[in-house]
Amino acid sequence: MKAIRSKNDCRKKFGIQWLFAVLIVHQCCWLVESQDYGNIAGQWKVQYGQNENLESLDLWTSAKEVVYITIYDVERPEDNEDLYFELHVENEKLAKVEEGRRVNLNDFQTADKWQGEVAIDGLHFGYTELYMKLVDPRSSRTERSAQSLELIVRRTKRIADNTLTFTSAAIALLMFINLGTVLDLKRLIGIFRRPIGPLLGFCCRYIIMPGLALGLAALMFKDNKRLQLAAFFTAITPSGGIANICNIFLRGNVNLSLATTTVNSILALGMLPLWVYLIGPVLYPEQTLDLPFIDLAVGCVGLCLALLVGVMLRTCIPKTTRFIFRFLKPFSVVLSLCLVALTVGLNYYIFGEITLLIFLLSLCLPLLGYVFSFILSKLLCRTATDSMTIAIETSVLNMTLPIVLLEYTMSQPMADMLIVVPITSALVSLCLVLIFYIVRRIFGWNRPVDQDCFDEKKFLVEN
């Protein structure tokens, strides 16, 4: 036993000595690197800008910007005239300096100073830095300038970007008019007399989903508060018409689905400001987050009016309703695909920003949202159909509204960098629903199980 203990003690001492040696080597390397600047041509400096020293420069993608640069306080070595200065961009995927831009000592206007203009092209939105590097080809030594210029590359806006919101709103209104034709007023009144289902949908959307989003984002993006805010906006926005269409295909309770969507959309006018007031200073303390209240209010009114038009068509013109219903599923699929394709097509550039952690967040958020909301519904004695309906309403994520919120609250290019979260999450949630539908069809589970199920044949007979 004593021999074993002595061996363990020796191993511990050796491990501590090894760690101490690594720290000493690292410190020495740091000292060498920190003292390397100024050994080639003195304490030379760089100024960006002609009349004043610029700290940042705004660029646009597919555009060129000219920067006035001054190199000064250069100590020219007498025995080495081969030194030259080069301009570099930290991330060459975002911006690039004009080709062949090199400043030799012979190009200096005076012994220790050079002034000139350099063109920089914006390639991709994001943040990077421009810096100068001194190169000694004889000794292969290099020095990076102590001063750098922050480059803020913004995406060039297109006409299609401005029409995205209006086109998406028009498609959503058509979708809700179409869905309004299948509303059963008697069952809808019964749902609101005992509003357990809509209240469950409200709790799942505005309590469970924000909690899941904040927890997952804090775990995966511990040091990135902006991505946490994007995940929060993705989770707290109402699902929209696509969740209602998913419930039609999965034979859910369509009346409960539409009632939950309507209630959540109206209550978003109060819940979004409340959550932003509570969480905003924690996630994004640099500025006050403003919300587009007018856009939210107009969206709620438009949703209610579209459903009302659908109900009126069913009540006043039943023949038109039967005609619409016969094409309900294909028409709904076309509208949903148009909405998704339009949003993804105009924001195709975000797919280059997807990382493994973003994908894992996009997978876990709808999956856990479905599981928790389904379990909660069953614990409160809801039927299998109602539980699945509420779970679908909770797990199918909105794509358009989080983009609007991020573009309204964040400056560019940060907003363009963050919309990858809602778009990826929404696409993954739809893929999960599609897989769920295929599995139900394969095993014969996609059939009516109680009176709340949506049954096409029964609907046609009743009408």
Coordinates of C-alpha atoms in Angstrom, one line a residue:
M1 CA 0.0 0.0 0.0
K2 CA 2.8 2.4 0.9
A3 CA 4.5 1.7 -2.5
I4 CA 1.3 2.4 -4.3
R5 CA 0.7 5.7 -2.4
S6 CA 4.3 6.8 -3.1
K7 CA 3.8 6.1 -6.8
N8 CA 0.6 8.1 -6.8
D9 CA 2.3 11.0 -5.0
C10 CA 5.1 10.9 -7.5
R11 CA 2.6 11.0 -10.4
K12 CA 0.8 14.0 -8.8
K13 CA 4.1 15.9 -8.3
F14 CA 5.2 15.1 -11.9
G15 CA 1.8 16.4 -13.2
I16 CA 2.1 19.6 -11.2
Q17 CA 5.7 20.2 -12.4
W18 CA 4.6 19.5 -16.0
L19 CA 1.8 22.0 -15.8
F20 CA 4.0 24.6 -14.2
A21 CA 6.6 24.1 -17.0
V22 CA 3.9 24.6 -19.7
L23 CA 2.7 27.8 -18.0
I24 CA 6.3 29.1 -17.9
V25 CA 6.9 28.3 -21.6
H26 CA 3.6 30.0 -22.6
Q27 CA 4.5 33.1 -20.6
C28 CA 7.9 33.2 -22.2
C29 CA 6.4 32.9 -25.7
W30 CA 3.9 35.7 -24.9
L31 CA 6.8 37.9 -23.8
V32 CA 8.7 37.2 -27.0
E33 CA 5.6 38.0 -29.1
S34 CA 4.8 41.2 -27.2
Q35 CA 8.4 42.4 -27.5
D36 CA 8.7 41.6 -31.2
Y37 CA 6.8 44.7 -32.3
G38 CA 9.2 47.6 -33.0
N39 CA 12.3 45.5 -33.5
I40 CA 12.3 45.8 -37.3
A41 CA 11.4 49.5 -38.1
G42 CA 10.8 51.1 -34.7
Q43 CA 7.5 52.0 -33.2
W44 CA 5.8 52.6 -36.5
K45 CA 2.1 53.6 -36.5
V46 CA -0.9 53.6 -38.9
Q47 CA -3.7 56.1 -39.2
Y48 CA -6.9 55.3 -41.1
G49 CA -8.6 58.4 -42.5
Q50 CA -7.4 61.7 -43.9
N51 CA -8.5 64.4 -41.4
E52 CA -9.3 62.2 -38.4
N53 CA -8.5 58.7 -37.3
L54 CA -11.3 56.3 -38.2
E55 CA -12.3 53.6 -35.8
S56 CA -14.7 51.8 -38.2
L57 CA -15.7 51.8 -41.8
D58 CA -19.1 50.9 -43.3
L59 CA -19.0 48.8 -46.4
W60 CA -21.8 47.3 -48.6
T61 CA -21.6 44.0 -50.4
S62 CA -20.8 44.2 -54.1
A63 CA -19.5 47.8 -53.5
K64 CA -16.1 49.4 -53.2
E65 CA -14.9 52.0 -50.6
V66 CA -11.7 54.0 -50.6
V67 CA -9.7 54.5 -47.4
Y68 CA -7.0 57.1 -46.9
I69 CA -4.1 55.5 -45.0
T70 CA -1.0 57.1 -43.4
I71 CA 2.1 55.1 -42.2
Y72 CA 4.4 57.2 -40.0
D73 CA 7.2 57.1 -37.4
V74 CA 9.0 54.5 -39.4
E75 CA 12.7 54.0 -38.5
R76 CA 14.3 53.0 -41.8
P77 CA 17.3 50.6 -41.3
E78 CA 20.3 51.6 -43.2
D79 CA 21.3 48.1 -44.3
N80 CA 17.9 46.8 -45.2
E81 CA 15.8 48.6 -47.9
D82 CA 13.8 45.4 -48.8
L83 CA 11.2 46.0 -46.1
Y84 CA 7.6 46.5 -47.3
F85 CA 4.1 47.0 -45.8
E86 CA 1.0 45.0 -46.8
L87 CA -2.6 45.6 -46.1
H88 CA -4.6 42.6 -44.8
V89 CA -8.2 41.8 -43.9
E90 CA -8.7 39.6 -40.9
N91 CA -11.5 37.6 -42.6
E92 CA -10.9 37.6 -46.4
K93 CA -14.4 36.1 -47.0
L94 CA -16.0 39.3 -45.9
A95 CA -13.9 41.9 -47.6
K96 CA -10.7 42.2 -49.7
V97 CA -8.1 44.8 -50.5
E98 CA -7.3 45.7 -54.1
E99 CA -4.8 43.2 -55.5
G100 CA -1.1 44.1 -55.5
R101 CA -1.4 46.7 -52.8
R102 CA 2.1 46.8 -51.3
V103 CA 4.1 49.8 -50.0
N104 CA 7.8 49.6 -50.3
L105 CA 10.2 51.9 -48.5
N106 CA 11.1 53.5 -51.9
D107 CA 7.4 54.6 -52.2
F108 CA 7.6 56.7 -49.0
Q109 CA 7.1 60.5 -49.7
T110 CA 9.4 61.3 -46.8
A111 CA 11.9 59.2 -44.8
D112 CA 9.5 58.0 -42.2
K113 CA 6.0 58.7 -43.7
W114 CA 3.7 57.4 -46.5
Q115 CA 0.3 58.5 -47.4
G116 CA -2.1 57.0 -50.0
E117 CA -5.5 55.6 -50.8
V118 CA -6.6 52.0 -50.8
A119 CA -9.8 50.5 -52.3
I120 CA -11.6 47.8 -50.3
D121 CA -14.4 45.6 -51.7
G122 CA -17.2 44.2 -49.5
L123 CA -17.9 40.6 -50.2
H124 CA -20.2 39.2 -47.4
F125 CA -22.0 40.8 -44.5
G126 CA -20.3 40.6 -41.1
Y127 CA -17.6 42.2 -38.9
T128 CA -13.9 42.0 -39.6
E129 CA -10.7 44.2 -39.3
L130 CA -8.2 45.9 -41.6
Y131 CA -4.6 46.0 -40.5
M132 CA -1.1 46.7 -41.8
K133 CA 1.7 44.2 -41.7
L134 CA 5.4 44.9 -42.0
V135 CA 7.4 42.2 -43.7
D136 CA 11.2 41.6 -43.7
P137 CA 11.9 39.2 -46.5
R138 CA 15.5 38.7 -45.4
S139 CA 14.8 37.3 -42.0
S140 CA 11.1 36.3 -42.7
R141 CA 10.0 38.3 -39.7
T142 CA 6.7 40.1 -39.7
E143 CA 5.0 42.7 -37.5
R144 CA 1.3 43.5 -37.2
S145 CA 0.3 47.1 -36.7
A146 CA -0.9 48.1 -33.3
Q147 CA -3.8 50.1 -34.9
S148 CA -6.5 48.4 -36.9
L149 CA -9.7 49.5 -38.6
E150 CA -13.0 47.7 -37.9
L151 CA -14.9 46.9 -41.1
I152 CA -18.7 46.6 -40.9
V153 CA -19.9 45.0 -44.1
R154 CA -23.7 45.3 -44.7
R155 CA -25.8 43.4 -47.2
T156 CA -26.9 45.5 -50.1
K157 CA -30.7 45.8 -50.0
R158 CA -32.8 44.7 -52.9
I159 CA -36.3 45.5 -54.0
A160 CA -37.4 41.9 -53.2
D161 CA -36.4 42.5 -49.5
N162 CA -39.0 45.3 -49.2
T163 CA -41.8 43.2 -50.8
L164 CA -41.1 40.1 -48.6
T165 CA -43.3 41.3 -45.7
F166 CA -46.2 42.3 -47.8
T167 CA -46.2 39.2 -50.0
S168 CA -45.9 37.0 -46.9
A169 CA -48.8 38.8 -45.3
A170 CA -51.0 38.3 -48.4
I171 CA -50.2 34.6 -48.5
A172 CA -51.0 34.3 -44.8
L173 CA -54.4 36.1 -45.3
L174 CA -55.3 33.7 -48.1
M175 CA -54.3 30.8 -45.9
F176 CA -56.5 31.9 -43.1
I177 CA -59.5 32.7 -45.4
N178 CA -59.1 29.1 -46.6
L179 CA -58.9 27.8 -43.1
G180 CA -61.9 29.8 -42.0
T181 CA -64.2 27.8 -44.3
V182 CA -63.7 24.7 -42.1
L183 CA -64.4 26.3 -38.8
D184 CA -67.3 24.8 -36.9
L185 CA -69.0 27.6 -34.9
K186 CA -70.8 25.3 -32.5
R187 CA -67.5 23.5 -31.5
L188 CA -65.7 26.8 -31.5
I189 CA -68.2 28.3 -29.0
G190 CA -67.8 25.2 -26.9
I191 CA -64.0 25.6 -26.9
F192 CA -64.3 29.2 -25.6
R193 CA -66.8 28.2 -23.0
R194 CA -64.3 25.9 -21.4
P195 CA -61.0 27.4 -22.7
I196 CA -58.7 24.8 -21.3
G197 CA -57.2 24.0 -24.7
P198 CA -56.4 27.6 -25.7
L199 CA -55.1 28.3 -22.2
L200 CA -52.8 25.2 -22.5
G201 CA -51.6 26.6 -25.9
F202 CA -51.0 29.9 -24.3
C203 CA -48.9 28.4 -21.5
C204 CA -46.9 26.3 -23.9
R205 CA -46.2 29.2 -26.2
Y206 CA -45.4 31.9 -23.7
I207 CA -44.0 30.0 -20.8
I208 CA -42.6 26.6 -21.8
M209 CA -41.1 27.6 -25.2
P210 CA -39.3 30.8 -24.0
G211 CA -37.9 28.8 -21.0
L212 CA -36.6 26.1 -23.3
A213 CA -35.1 28.6 -25.8
L214 CA -33.4 30.5 -23.0
G215 CA -32.0 27.4 -21.4
L216 CA -30.8 25.7 -24.6
A217 CA -29.3 29.0 -25.9
A218 CA -27.5 29.7 -22.7
L219 CA -26.1 26.1 -22.8
M220 CA -25.0 26.2 -26.4
F221 CA -24.2 29.9 -26.9
K222 CA -22.9 30.8 -23.4
D223 CA -20.8 33.8 -24.6
N224 CA -23.1 35.0 -27.5
K225 CA -26.0 37.0 -26.1
R226 CA -27.3 38.0 -29.5
L227 CA -27.8 34.4 -30.6
Q228 CA -29.7 33.8 -27.3
L229 CA -32.0 36.7 -28.2
A230 CA -32.6 35.3 -31.7
A231 CA -33.5 31.9 -30.1
F232 CA -35.8 33.7 -27.7
F233 CA -37.6 35.6 -30.5
T234 CA -38.0 32.3 -32.4
A235 CA -39.6 30.5 -29.5
I236 CA -42.0 33.3 -28.3
T237 CA -43.7 34.2 -31.7
P238 CA -47.1 32.5 -32.5
S239 CA -46.9 29.6 -34.9
G240 CA -49.1 31.0 -37.6
G241 CA -51.2 29.3 -40.3
I242 CA -48.7 26.5 -41.2
A243 CA -49.4 24.9 -37.8
N244 CA -53.1 24.8 -38.6
I245 CA -52.4 23.2 -41.9
C246 CA -50.2 20.6 -40.2
N247 CA -53.1 19.8 -37.9
I248 CA -55.4 19.3 -40.9
F249 CA -53.1 16.7 -42.4
L250 CA -52.5 15.0 -39.0
R251 CA -56.2 14.9 -38.3
G252 CA -56.0 17.2 -35.3
N253 CA -58.6 19.4 -33.8
V254 CA -58.7 22.2 -36.4
N255 CA -61.1 24.3 -34.4
L256 CA -58.9 24.2 -31.3
S257 CA -55.8 24.9 -33.5
L258 CA -57.4 28.0 -35.0
A259 CA -58.7 29.2 -31.6
T260 CA -55.2 28.7 -30.1
T261 CA -53.5 30.5 -33.0
T262 CA -55.9 33.5 -32.7
V263 CA -55.6 33.8 -29.0
N264 CA -51.8 33.6 -29.1
S265 CA -51.6 36.2 -31.9
I266 CA -53.8 38.6 -29.9
L267 CA -52.0 38.0 -26.6
A268 CA -48.7 38.5 -28.4
L269 CA -49.4 42.3 -28.2
G270 CA -49.0 42.0 -24.4
M271 CA -46.7 39.0 -23.9
L272 CA -43.9 40.1 -26.3
P273 CA -43.4 43.5 -24.6
L274 CA -43.5 41.8 -21.2
W275 CA -40.9 39.2 -22.0
V276 CA -38.7 41.8 -23.8
Y277 CA -39.0 44.1 -20.8
L278 CA -37.8 41.2 -18.5
I279 CA -35.2 39.5 -20.7
G280 CA -34.0 42.3 -23.0
P281 CA -31.7 44.1 -20.5
V282 CA -30.2 40.7 -19.6
L283 CA -29.5 39.5 -23.1
Y284 CA -28.9 42.8 -24.8
P285 CA -28.0 45.5 -22.3
E286 CA -26.3 47.8 -24.9
Q287 CA -29.6 49.3 -26.1
T288 CA -33.4 49.4 -25.6
L289 CA -35.2 46.9 -27.7
D290 CA -38.2 48.4 -29.5
L291 CA -41.0 46.2 -30.9
P292 CA -43.1 46.9 -34.1
F293 CA -46.4 47.2 -32.3
I294 CA -48.2 48.6 -35.4
D295 CA -47.1 45.6 -37.5
L296 CA -48.2 43.2 -34.7
A297 CA -51.6 44.9 -34.3
V298 CA -52.2 44.9 -38.1
G299 CA -51.3 41.2 -38.3
C300 CA -53.8 40.3 -35.5
V301 CA -56.6 42.3 -37.1
G302 CA -55.9 40.8 -40.5
L303 CA -55.9 37.3 -39.1
C304 CA -59.3 37.8 -37.4
L305 CA -60.8 39.4 -40.5
A306 CA -59.5 36.6 -42.7
L307 CA -61.1 33.9 -40.5
L308 CA -64.3 35.9 -40.4
V309 CA -64.4 36.1 -44.2
G310 CA -63.9 32.3 -44.4
V311 CA -66.8 31.7 -41.8
M312 CA -69.1 34.1 -43.8
L313 CA -68.3 32.2 -47.0
R314 CA -69.2 28.9 -45.4
T315 CA -72.4 30.3 -43.9
C316 CA -73.7 32.4 -46.8
I317 CA -72.3 30.6 -49.8
P318 CA -72.0 26.9 -48.9
K319 CA -71.5 25.8 -52.6
T320 CA -68.4 28.0 -52.7
T321 CA -67.3 26.5 -49.4
R322 CA -67.6 23.0 -50.8
F323 CA -65.6 24.0 -53.8
I324 CA -62.9 25.5 -51.7
F325 CA -62.8 22.5 -49.4
R326 CA -62.3 20.0 -52.2
F327 CA -59.0 21.8 -52.9
L328 CA -58.2 22.7 -49.3
K329 CA -55.3 20.4 -48.8
P330 CA -53.5 21.0 -52.2
F331 CA -54.2 24.7 -52.0
S332 CA -52.9 24.9 -48.4
V333 CA -49.8 23.0 -49.4
V334 CA -49.2 25.4 -52.3
L335 CA -49.6 28.4 -50.1
S336 CA -47.4 27.0 -47.4
L337 CA -44.7 26.1 -49.8
C338 CA -44.9 29.5 -51.4
L339 CA -44.5 31.2 -48.0
V340 CA -41.5 29.0 -47.0
A341 CA -39.9 29.2 -50.5
L342 CA -40.3 33.0 -50.6
T343 CA -38.7 33.5 -47.2
V344 CA -35.9 31.0 -47.7
G345 CA -35.3 32.1 -51.3
L346 CA -34.8 35.8 -50.4
N347 CA -32.6 34.9 -47.4
Y348 CA -30.6 32.1 -49.1
Y349 CA -27.4 33.7 -47.9
I350 CA -28.0 32.6 -44.3
F351 CA -27.3 28.9 -45.0
G352 CA -23.6 29.7 -45.0
E353 CA -24.0 30.8 -41.4
I354 CA -25.4 27.5 -40.1
T355 CA -23.2 25.8 -37.5
L356 CA -23.5 22.6 -35.7
L357 CA -24.7 24.3 -32.5
I358 CA -27.3 26.3 -34.4
F359 CA -28.6 23.1 -36.0
L360 CA -28.7 21.3 -32.6
L361 CA -30.7 24.2 -31.2
S362 CA -33.1 24.2 -34.1
L363 CA -33.6 20.4 -33.6
C364 CA -34.0 20.4 -29.8
L365 CA -36.3 23.4 -29.5
P366 CA -39.3 22.1 -31.5
L367 CA -38.7 18.5 -30.4
L368 CA -38.6 19.3 -26.7
G369 CA -41.5 21.7 -27.2
Y370 CA -43.7 18.9 -28.6
V371 CA -42.8 16.5 -25.9
F372 CA -43.4 18.8 -23.0
S373 CA -46.6 20.3 -24.3
F374 CA -48.0 16.8 -25.1
I375 CA -47.1 15.5 -21.7
L376 CA -48.7 18.6 -20.0
S377 CA -51.9 18.2 -22.0
K378 CA -52.2 14.5 -21.1
L379 CA -51.6 15.4 -17.4
L380 CA -54.5 17.8 -17.6
C381 CA -56.7 15.0 -19.0
R382 CA -56.9 16.3 -22.6
T383 CA -57.8 13.8 -25.4
A384 CA -55.1 12.4 -27.6
T385 CA -56.3 14.6 -30.5
D386 CA -56.3 17.8 -28.4
S387 CA -52.9 16.9 -26.9
M388 CA -51.4 16.4 -30.4
T389 CA -53.1 19.6 -31.6
I390 CA -51.6 21.7 -28.8
A391 CA -48.2 20.0 -29.3
I392 CA -48.2 20.8 -33.0
E393 CA -49.2 24.4 -32.3
T394 CA -46.3 24.7 -29.9
S395 CA -43.6 22.9 -31.8
V396 CA -44.2 24.3 -35.3
L397 CA -42.2 27.5 -35.3
N398 CA -42.8 30.8 -37.1
M399 CA -40.3 31.9 -39.7
T400 CA -41.5 35.4 -40.8
L401 CA -42.3 37.2 -37.6
P402 CA -39.0 36.5 -35.8
I403 CA -37.2 37.9 -38.9
V404 CA -39.3 41.1 -38.6
L405 CA -38.5 41.4 -34.9
L406 CA -34.8 40.9 -35.4
E407 CA -34.6 43.4 -38.3
Y408 CA -36.6 45.9 -36.2
T409 CA -34.6 45.6 -33.0
M410 CA -31.1 44.9 -34.4
S411 CA -28.8 47.0 -36.6
Q412 CA -27.3 45.7 -39.8
P413 CA -25.4 43.4 -40.4
M414 CA -26.2 41.8 -37.0
A415 CA -29.8 41.2 -38.0
D416 CA -28.8 39.4 -41.2
M417 CA -26.4 37.3 -39.1
L418 CA -29.1 36.3 -36.6
I419 CA -32.0 35.4 -38.8
V420 CA -30.3 32.0 -39.4
V421 CA -31.8 30.9 -36.1
P422 CA -35.5 31.4 -36.9
I423 CA -35.2 30.2 -40.5
T424 CA -33.3 27.0 -39.6
S425 CA -35.6 26.3 -36.6
A426 CA -38.7 26.7 -38.6
L427 CA -37.5 24.5 -41.4
V428 CA -36.4 21.8 -39.0
S429 CA -39.8 21.9 -37.2
L430 CA -41.6 21.4 -40.5
C431 CA -39.3 18.5 -41.4
L432 CA -40.1 16.9 -38.0
V433 CA -43.8 17.2 -38.7
L434 CA -43.4 15.7 -42.1
I435 CA -41.5 12.7 -40.6
F436 CA -44.3 12.4 -38.0
Y437 CA -46.9 12.4 -40.8
I438 CA -45.1 9.8 -42.9
V439 CA -44.7 7.5 -39.8
R440 CA -48.4 7.8 -39.0
R441 CA -49.4 7.0 -42.6
I442 CA -47.0 4.0 -42.7
F443 CA -48.4 2.4 -39.5
G444 CA -52.0 3.4 -40.2
W445 CA -52.2 5.8 -37.2
N446 CA -53.3 8.8 -39.3
R447 CA -57.1 8.2 -38.9
P448 CA -59.9 9.7 -36.7
V449 CA -59.7 8.5 -33.1
D450 CA -62.4 10.7 -31.5
Q451 CA -65.1 13.3 -32.3
D452 CA -62.6 16.1 -32.3
C453 CA -60.5 14.7 -35.2
F454 CA -60.8 16.5 -38.5
D455 CA -62.6 14.2 -40.8
E456 CA -62.9 15.2 -44.5
K457 CA -65.7 12.8 -45.3
K458 CA -67.8 13.8 -42.3
F459 CA -67.3 17.5 -43.1
L460 CA -68.5 17.0 -46.7
V461 CA -71.6 15.1 -45.4
E462 CA -72.4 17.8 -42.9
N463 CA -72.2 20.5 -45.5

